[in-house]
Amino acid sequence: SLHRPGQRSVDFPVSVVLPAGGTGERTGLQTPKQFCPVFGRPLISYTVQAFERVSWIKSIVVAVAKENMDLMKEIIQRFQHRKVRVVQGGSTRHRSICNGVLALGEQEEQEAAEGEPKVVIIHDAVRPFVEEDFLFKIAMAAKEQGAAGAIRPLVSTVIATTSEGFLDHSLERARYRASEMPQGFTYDVIRQAYQRCTESDFDFGTECLHLALQYCGTNAKLIEGPPTLWKVTYKRDLAAAESIIKESLCSSGCVITGGSAQAVTLADALQKSAGALDMELDVIPDLLGDHSRYLLKECNFIQVSVNPSGLLELESMLADVEATNRAPLHPLVIIWVCLSDPEELSVSGKTPEFAAIADAAAAAKLRNILLYGIQLYQSKDAERWERSVMRVTEITSALIRERSPALVGQLLQA
Amino acid sequence: SLHRPGQRSVDFPVSVVLPAGGTGERTGLQTPKQFCPVFGRPLISYTVQAFERVSWIKSIVVAVAKENMDLMKEIIQRFQHRKVRVVQGGSTRHRSICNGVLALGEQEEQEAAEGEPKVVIIHDAVRPFVEEDFLFKIAMAAKEQGAAGAIRPLVSTVIATTSEGFLDHSLERARYRASEMPQGFTYDVIRQAYQRCTESDFDFGTECLHLALQYCGTNAKLIEGPPTLWKVTYKRDLAAAESIIKESLCSSGCVITGGSAQAVTLADALQKSAGALDMELDVIPDLLGDHSRYLLKECNFIQVSVNPSGLLELESMLADVEATNRAPLHPLVIIWVCLSDPEELSVSGKTPEFAAIADAAAAAKLRNILLYGIQLYQSKDAERWERSVMRVTEITSALIRERSPALVGQLLQA
Ligand SMILES: [Mg+2]
Ligand SMILES: [Mg+2]
């Protein structure tokens, strides 16, 4: 759901360097922030994916600290990244970027045919929400001007301080901008800038655009970027990133009915009430034929069953999902909605349904699938029935949003 | 739990002006961000509380747009704010602040004895995490120097742009700072600054510190503030604010045992396993006598019961909590942990326990109390018992963290 097909393409080779050597002291976290998990997946994997899904980006080099190289290689394997190579970072940001740029000149055999990239995009591993449209603008401007960089309006007034810690003057906000990422350079410009710059630049410089200007005479084209370019800096930013990813994961789902009239009626009612919670549900009879495409979408699935056949339907559906999604990027949510006859009051904390869903959930969890159950009772009282359906929808929406591993295997009552 | 008693006090009158006239167009939300709810409570109420709990702050004036004055008055009543007055804001930030400052000169009768404030602190309604220590520093420096303001290191390089949109030069980061809030002024300085400044300052100026310098010759003392001064600007920041508030709400709880040996054993086991999840649990027999202080703390409560007396214990505890917390600032979480005999397998989706907790939860929800149940079974198998206890702890921690209204009244199985 994070994928948006690109509408424009570039006709020259573009590569990406992601400096990710940071140690994350500002987050207040033990783990460097680029490796912090969001829904079980490290932040840097989202950033890599943001570039990988752009068809015209040929290769990505990630520069990480020596002690994190194995971790980065594991991430690449676990989340099935292609296009990515890991190189050792340097002691500063500029040294890491430089190592990445030099690595682009040492392509491996299968890539050698394509030759050096024409344009190199430099980005931060902790800005996972960069979009194809904006990358396109940066790449085109870099090719034309030699260098291009994202800017944003200043969020605070910038002031100059006296050496004694008093206000000297404040800057006129309109003349200045915050320099952000991504930035783009022709390969020649960025390579030359690093060849010519000093040790002091390597150690204390922060701005690639400045090096391009100073050592290659290249005035970068500045392009105003969207707020989504924002950088995960503090621990609180991880919660913000999670909320953005959550929104993309939670806005839709797929209800599977099995085809019985009762199940279809319930599914239609759920679909209708989900609209009020800003959730869009598709209703399908099964995952066969054309409907199997839902399996590829890392969808939230809701299996509606009418007792007692329900558990078998659930098991077969789980098998389909597991077979297709051997390494889901996020925990997938599957909710089993079980419509029971109110006369059958034997359903208890220890009955087969409770035990079966708990066991199935424990097994599914190992495959990054979060399984929950919701039980509701058939009713001829229209008002009571509507209330039950609304409860199922609310619980479904909460389970999909929270993705709480601690609650898997519960059979909730609607 | 957000409260920290102040260790230092000031011996002069300090008042606060909160400009809150913004319409929130940058959040991507309908509601202006200062009025957006976090756990059911508008952001501005957290900010007001941050000042109210500081003993040496005498009064707070909030300046809001005309159309939001009734809303603000409702918030003050609902969350029982004292010390606060609402005035109508102006068409710009400076006009709103000015209205607030002028209102401080028109004290109501009961306040008149104290006279005008010596120092006025100006803060943003959307920076709810300001701490007493820092307010103390700002107030003291303002009294001494006439003006004082919070600064933070720049998060991005600041660059000057040419009129054609190219890089002109980048600023030397070490010489500049971001100007943040709070700022403090002697009442005389800030009043004079607004008396003397131009219409253009009122309409286009952003920096009170600048007005104090230009119109009163007062060079503000700049004080580096903590990252918690950060401002809620975008929709994602609301999620970040929620995560910070969540952390303060979720790190502790109080387990009530009723005193039976079985319940005490379970409570002690929960206390031990909670440590692994960074949650601190106190274990007490009841809420009587000295223990009634927990009722005042807006604590998370866990009632451990041994069947069948459990529901009565829960009801009596709920009554105590409701009686003490008539208007809780956040939804309170109460979890009923019910230890059942494995021989009694009759507990079902329709039995008294399920129905009773669902009914109690529906009633409690109206009073801003979120009630959940967890059932576990006595076992003589030590390993199985430990696993159950760990499950109870994990579910408890998840329920307390998520505070999901959709899941109240469920009897979860551990
Ligand atoms: Mg740079
Ligand atoms: Mg100001």
Short mmCIF file of N, CA and C in Angstrom, two decimals, chain B residues 137-259:
data_model
loop_
_atom_site.label_atom_id
_atom_site.label_comp_id
_atom_site.label_asym_id
_atom_site.label_seq_id
_atom_site.Cartn_x
_atom_site.Cartn_y
_atom_site.Cartn_z
N LYS B 137 14.24 29.00 35.27
CA LYS B 137 15.40 29.67 34.66
C LYS B 137 14.97 30.89 33.84
N ILE B 138 13.91 30.70 33.06
CA ILE B 138 13.43 31.79 32.21
C ILE B 138 12.91 32.94 33.07
N ALA B 139 12.15 32.64 34.11
CA ALA B 139 11.59 33.69 34.97
C ALA B 139 12.70 34.48 35.66
N MET B 140 13.70 33.78 36.19
CA MET B 140 14.79 34.46 36.89
C MET B 140 15.59 35.34 35.93
N ALA B 141 15.89 34.82 34.75
CA ALA B 141 16.69 35.58 33.78
C ALA B 141 15.89 36.78 33.27
N ALA B 142 14.58 36.60 33.09
CA ALA B 142 13.73 37.71 32.62
C ALA B 142 13.73 38.83 33.66
N LYS B 143 13.61 38.45 34.93
CA LYS B 143 13.60 39.46 35.99
C LYS B 143 14.92 40.24 35.99
N GLU B 144 16.03 39.51 35.83
CA GLU B 144 17.34 40.16 35.89
C GLU B 144 17.67 40.98 34.65
N GLN B 145 17.35 40.42 33.45
CA GLN B 145 17.80 41.05 32.20
C GLN B 145 16.69 41.81 31.49
N GLY B 146 15.45 41.63 31.93
CA GLY B 146 14.34 42.27 31.24
C GLY B 146 13.69 41.36 30.20
N ALA B 147 14.50 40.43 29.63
CA ALA B 147 13.97 39.51 28.63
C ALA B 147 14.84 38.26 28.60
N ALA B 148 14.21 37.12 28.34
CA ALA B 148 14.93 35.85 28.24
C ALA B 148 14.17 34.93 27.32
N GLY B 149 14.91 34.09 26.58
CA GLY B 149 14.23 33.19 25.65
C GLY B 149 14.94 31.86 25.53
N ALA B 150 14.14 30.84 25.22
CA ALA B 150 14.69 29.50 25.01
C ALA B 150 15.31 29.42 23.63
N ILE B 151 16.46 28.76 23.56
CA ILE B 151 17.06 28.46 22.25
C ILE B 151 17.36 26.97 22.17
N ARG B 152 17.49 26.48 20.95
CA ARG B 152 17.88 25.10 20.70
C ARG B 152 18.89 25.10 19.57
N PRO B 153 19.77 24.09 19.52
CA PRO B 153 20.68 24.00 18.37
C PRO B 153 19.86 23.86 17.09
N LEU B 154 20.39 24.33 15.97
CA LEU B 154 19.70 24.16 14.69
C LEU B 154 19.68 22.69 14.31
N VAL B 155 18.54 22.21 13.83
CA VAL B 155 18.48 20.80 13.42
C VAL B 155 18.93 20.60 11.96
N SER B 156 18.79 21.62 11.17
CA SER B 156 19.24 21.54 9.78
C SER B 156 20.23 22.67 9.53
N THR B 157 21.05 22.49 8.50
CA THR B 157 21.86 23.61 8.05
C THR B 157 20.94 24.67 7.49
N VAL B 158 21.23 25.94 7.82
CA VAL B 158 20.44 27.03 7.26
C VAL B 158 21.20 27.61 6.08
N ILE B 159 20.51 27.78 4.96
CA ILE B 159 21.16 28.31 3.77
C ILE B 159 20.44 29.55 3.26
N ALA B 160 21.24 30.43 2.66
CA ALA B 160 20.67 31.59 2.01
C ALA B 160 20.49 31.25 0.54
N THR B 161 19.37 31.66 -0.01
CA THR B 161 19.07 31.33 -1.40
C THR B 161 19.18 32.58 -2.27
N THR B 162 19.53 32.37 -3.53
CA THR B 162 19.50 33.49 -4.48
C THR B 162 18.06 33.68 -4.94
N SER B 163 17.78 34.81 -5.55
CA SER B 163 16.40 35.05 -5.98
C SER B 163 15.98 34.05 -7.06
N GLU B 164 16.96 33.41 -7.73
CA GLU B 164 16.62 32.42 -8.76
C GLU B 164 16.47 31.01 -8.19
N GLY B 165 16.59 30.87 -6.86
CA GLY B 165 16.38 29.55 -6.26
C GLY B 165 17.63 28.69 -6.21
N PHE B 166 18.82 29.34 -6.24
CA PHE B 166 20.06 28.57 -6.12
C PHE B 166 20.72 28.85 -4.78
N LEU B 167 21.65 27.96 -4.42
CA LEU B 167 22.39 28.14 -3.18
C LEU B 167 23.26 29.38 -3.26
N ASP B 168 23.10 30.29 -2.29
CA ASP B 168 23.99 31.43 -2.21
C ASP B 168 25.13 31.09 -1.24
N HIS B 169 24.80 30.83 -0.01
CA HIS B 169 25.82 30.38 0.95
C HIS B 169 25.11 29.67 2.10
N SER B 170 25.87 28.88 2.87
CA SER B 170 25.28 28.25 4.05
C SER B 170 25.84 28.93 5.29
N LEU B 171 25.00 29.01 6.33
CA LEU B 171 25.43 29.70 7.55
C LEU B 171 26.32 28.79 8.39
N GLU B 172 27.23 29.44 9.10
CA GLU B 172 28.08 28.70 10.02
C GLU B 172 27.21 28.30 11.22
N ARG B 173 26.96 27.02 11.33
CA ARG B 173 25.96 26.52 12.28
C ARG B 173 26.24 26.94 13.72
N ALA B 174 27.50 27.01 14.10
CA ALA B 174 27.85 27.26 15.51
C ALA B 174 27.43 28.65 15.99
N ARG B 175 27.31 29.61 15.08
CA ARG B 175 27.00 30.98 15.49
C ARG B 175 25.50 31.22 15.67
N TYR B 176 24.67 30.30 15.18
CA TYR B 176 23.23 30.54 15.15
C TYR B 176 22.46 29.53 16.00
N ARG B 177 21.29 29.93 16.41
CA ARG B 177 20.43 29.05 17.20
C ARG B 177 18.99 29.22 16.72
N ALA B 178 18.18 28.20 16.99
CA ALA B 178 16.74 28.33 16.77
C ALA B 178 16.13 28.98 18.00
N SER B 179 15.29 29.97 17.78
CA SER B 179 14.59 30.63 18.88
C SER B 179 13.29 29.86 19.15
N GLU B 180 13.12 29.41 20.38
CA GLU B 180 11.96 28.60 20.74
C GLU B 180 11.16 29.29 21.83
N MET B 181 10.21 28.61 22.39
CA MET B 181 9.43 29.08 23.52
C MET B 181 9.72 28.16 24.71
N PRO B 182 9.54 28.59 25.95
CA PRO B 182 9.00 29.85 26.43
C PRO B 182 9.99 31.01 26.35
N GLN B 183 9.42 32.22 26.40
CA GLN B 183 10.20 33.43 26.57
C GLN B 183 9.63 34.17 27.77
N GLY B 184 10.48 34.94 28.43
CA GLY B 184 10.02 35.68 29.60
C GLY B 184 10.42 37.15 29.48
N PHE B 185 9.59 38.03 30.03
CA PHE B 185 9.84 39.47 29.98
C PHE B 185 9.38 40.09 31.29
N THR B 186 10.03 41.16 31.71
CA THR B 186 9.38 41.90 32.78
C THR B 186 8.11 42.50 32.17
N TYR B 187 7.13 42.67 33.02
CA TYR B 187 5.85 43.20 32.54
C TYR B 187 6.07 44.55 31.86
N ASP B 188 6.95 45.38 32.41
CA ASP B 188 7.21 46.70 31.84
C ASP B 188 7.79 46.61 30.43
N VAL B 189 8.75 45.72 30.24
CA VAL B 189 9.38 45.60 28.92
C VAL B 189 8.38 45.14 27.87
N ILE B 190 7.64 44.07 28.17
CA ILE B 190 6.76 43.54 27.12
C ILE B 190 5.61 44.51 26.84
N ARG B 191 5.14 45.21 27.88
CA ARG B 191 4.05 46.16 27.65
C ARG B 191 4.53 47.34 26.80
N GLN B 192 5.70 47.85 27.15
CA GLN B 192 6.28 48.95 26.36
C GLN B 192 6.55 48.55 24.92
N ALA B 193 7.09 47.33 24.75
CA ALA B 193 7.41 46.87 23.39
C ALA B 193 6.16 46.91 22.52
N TYR B 194 5.05 46.42 23.09
CA TYR B 194 3.81 46.41 22.30
C TYR B 194 3.21 47.81 22.15
N GLN B 195 3.43 48.68 23.12
CA GLN B 195 2.94 50.06 22.98
C GLN B 195 3.67 50.79 21.86
N ARG B 196 4.97 50.51 21.72
CA ARG B 196 5.79 51.28 20.79
C ARG B 196 5.88 50.69 19.39
N CYS B 197 5.58 49.40 19.23
CA CYS B 197 5.85 48.77 17.94
C CYS B 197 4.82 49.21 16.89
N THR B 198 5.15 48.95 15.63
CA THR B 198 4.33 49.43 14.52
C THR B 198 3.25 48.41 14.13
N GLU B 199 2.32 48.86 13.28
CA GLU B 199 1.32 47.95 12.74
C GLU B 199 2.00 46.83 11.95
N SER B 200 3.06 47.18 11.27
CA SER B 200 3.78 46.19 10.48
C SER B 200 4.40 45.13 11.38
N ASP B 201 4.92 45.54 12.54
CA ASP B 201 5.42 44.56 13.51
C ASP B 201 4.29 43.63 13.94
N PHE B 202 3.13 44.21 14.24
CA PHE B 202 1.98 43.41 14.68
C PHE B 202 1.57 42.40 13.61
N ASP B 203 1.67 42.82 12.36
CA ASP B 203 1.17 41.96 11.29
C ASP B 203 2.18 40.94 10.80
N PHE B 204 3.47 41.33 10.75
CA PHE B 204 4.44 40.46 10.11
C PHE B 204 5.57 39.99 11.02
N GLY B 205 5.70 40.60 12.21
CA GLY B 205 6.77 40.18 13.11
C GLY B 205 6.51 38.81 13.68
N THR B 206 7.56 38.11 14.08
CA THR B 206 7.37 36.80 14.69
C THR B 206 8.04 36.70 16.05
N GLU B 207 8.94 37.60 16.34
CA GLU B 207 9.84 37.39 17.46
C GLU B 207 9.64 38.46 18.53
N CYS B 208 9.11 38.08 19.68
CA CYS B 208 8.95 39.03 20.78
C CYS B 208 10.31 39.54 21.24
N LEU B 209 11.32 38.67 21.22
CA LEU B 209 12.66 39.07 21.67
C LEU B 209 13.17 40.24 20.84
N HIS B 210 12.83 40.20 19.55
CA HIS B 210 13.26 41.25 18.63
C HIS B 210 12.59 42.58 18.99
N LEU B 211 11.30 42.54 19.33
CA LEU B 211 10.59 43.77 19.71
C LEU B 211 11.19 44.36 20.99
N ALA B 212 11.54 43.52 21.93
CA ALA B 212 12.12 43.99 23.19
C ALA B 212 13.46 44.69 22.92
N LEU B 213 14.22 44.13 21.98
CA LEU B 213 15.51 44.72 21.62
C LEU B 213 15.31 46.05 20.90
N GLN B 214 14.41 46.02 19.89
CA GLN B 214 14.24 47.20 19.05
C GLN B 214 13.58 48.37 19.79
N TYR B 215 12.57 48.08 20.63
CA TYR B 215 11.80 49.17 21.21
C TYR B 215 12.12 49.47 22.67
N CYS B 216 12.82 48.56 23.33
CA CYS B 216 13.17 48.82 24.74
C CYS B 216 14.68 48.73 24.96
N GLY B 217 15.44 48.41 23.90
CA GLY B 217 16.88 48.29 24.06
C GLY B 217 17.29 47.13 24.98
N THR B 218 16.43 46.14 25.10
CA THR B 218 16.71 45.03 26.00
C THR B 218 17.27 43.84 25.22
N ASN B 219 18.52 43.48 25.49
CA ASN B 219 19.11 42.30 24.87
C ASN B 219 18.72 41.07 25.67
N ALA B 220 17.94 40.18 25.07
CA ALA B 220 17.45 39.02 25.82
C ALA B 220 18.57 38.07 26.16
N LYS B 221 18.48 37.50 27.36
CA LYS B 221 19.36 36.41 27.75
C LYS B 221 18.83 35.14 27.10
N LEU B 222 19.72 34.39 26.42
CA LEU B 222 19.29 33.18 25.71
C LEU B 222 19.71 31.95 26.51
N ILE B 223 18.79 31.05 26.70
CA ILE B 223 19.05 29.87 27.54
C ILE B 223 18.73 28.61 26.74
N GLU B 224 19.69 27.69 26.67
CA GLU B 224 19.44 26.47 25.89
C GLU B 224 18.45 25.59 26.63
N GLY B 225 17.38 25.24 25.93
CA GLY B 225 16.32 24.42 26.53
C GLY B 225 16.46 22.96 26.14
N PRO B 226 15.71 22.08 26.81
CA PRO B 226 15.72 20.65 26.50
C PRO B 226 14.88 20.35 25.26
N PRO B 227 15.07 19.18 24.66
CA PRO B 227 14.31 18.81 23.46
C PRO B 227 12.80 18.75 23.72
N THR B 228 12.40 18.59 24.97
CA THR B 228 10.98 18.51 25.31
C THR B 228 10.22 19.80 25.02
N LEU B 229 10.94 20.89 24.69
CA LEU B 229 10.26 22.14 24.34
C LEU B 229 9.62 22.10 22.96
N TRP B 230 9.87 21.02 22.27
CA TRP B 230 9.39 20.87 20.90
C TRP B 230 7.91 21.17 20.73
N LYS B 231 7.56 21.60 19.51
CA LYS B 231 6.24 22.14 19.20
C LYS B 231 5.43 21.17 18.35
N VAL B 232 4.20 20.93 18.71
CA VAL B 232 3.32 20.09 17.90
C VAL B 232 2.88 20.89 16.68
N THR B 233 3.39 20.51 15.51
CA THR B 233 3.14 21.27 14.29
C THR B 233 2.33 20.46 13.28
N TYR B 234 2.76 19.21 13.04
CA TYR B 234 2.11 18.38 12.05
C TYR B 234 1.27 17.30 12.73
N LYS B 235 0.43 16.67 11.91
CA LYS B 235 -0.40 15.57 12.41
C LYS B 235 0.46 14.50 13.08
N ARG B 236 1.60 14.20 12.48
CA ARG B 236 2.48 13.17 13.05
C ARG B 236 2.94 13.54 14.46
N ASP B 237 3.05 14.85 14.75
CA ASP B 237 3.48 15.28 16.07
C ASP B 237 2.46 14.94 17.15
N LEU B 238 1.20 14.85 16.76
CA LEU B 238 0.19 14.44 17.74
C LEU B 238 0.44 13.01 18.19
N ALA B 239 0.84 12.16 17.25
CA ALA B 239 1.19 10.78 17.62
C ALA B 239 2.41 10.76 18.53
N ALA B 240 3.36 11.64 18.26
CA ALA B 240 4.55 11.73 19.11
C ALA B 240 4.16 12.20 20.51
N ALA B 241 3.30 13.20 20.58
CA ALA B 241 2.84 13.69 21.89
C ALA B 241 2.11 12.58 22.64
N GLU B 242 1.27 11.85 21.91
CA GLU B 242 0.55 10.75 22.54
C GLU B 242 1.51 9.73 23.11
N SER B 243 2.59 9.44 22.38
CA SER B 243 3.53 8.43 22.87
C SER B 243 4.24 8.89 24.14
N ILE B 244 4.50 10.17 24.25
CA ILE B 244 5.16 10.70 25.45
C ILE B 244 4.19 10.64 26.64
N ILE B 245 2.95 11.03 26.41
CA ILE B 245 1.95 10.99 27.48
C ILE B 245 1.69 9.54 27.89
N LYS B 246 1.62 8.66 26.87
CA LYS B 246 1.43 7.24 27.11
C LYS B 246 2.50 6.71 28.07
N GLU B 247 3.73 7.06 27.78
CA GLU B 247 4.83 6.57 28.60
C GLU B 247 4.63 6.95 30.07
N SER B 248 4.17 8.18 30.29
CA SER B 248 3.98 8.62 31.67
C SER B 248 2.76 7.94 32.30
N LEU B 249 1.80 7.52 31.47
CA LEU B 249 0.60 6.89 32.01
C LEU B 249 0.77 5.39 32.24
N CYS B 250 1.76 4.80 31.57
CA CYS B 250 1.81 3.34 31.47
C CYS B 250 2.91 2.70 32.26
N SER B 251 3.72 3.49 32.93
CA SER B 251 4.91 2.89 33.54
C SER B 251 4.62 2.30 34.92
N SER B 252 3.42 2.56 35.46
CA SER B 252 3.16 2.04 36.80
C SER B 252 1.71 1.65 36.97
N GLY B 253 1.47 0.83 37.98
CA GLY B 253 0.12 0.40 38.28
C GLY B 253 0.04 -0.09 39.71
N CYS B 254 -1.18 -0.37 40.13
CA CYS B 254 -1.41 -0.76 41.52
C CYS B 254 -2.26 -2.03 41.52
N VAL B 255 -1.74 -3.10 42.12
CA VAL B 255 -2.45 -4.37 42.16
C VAL B 255 -3.14 -4.51 43.51
N ILE B 256 -4.44 -4.78 43.48
CA ILE B 256 -5.22 -4.92 44.71
C ILE B 256 -5.60 -6.39 44.87
N THR B 257 -5.27 -6.97 46.00
CA THR B 257 -5.40 -8.43 46.15
C THR B 257 -6.64 -8.87 46.92
N GLY B 258 -7.19 -7.98 47.75
CA GLY B 258 -8.26 -8.42 48.63
C GLY B 258 -7.75 -9.21 49.83
N GLY B 259 -6.48 -9.60 49.77
CA GLY B 259 -5.85 -10.21 50.94
C GLY B 259 -5.78 -11.73 50.95
#
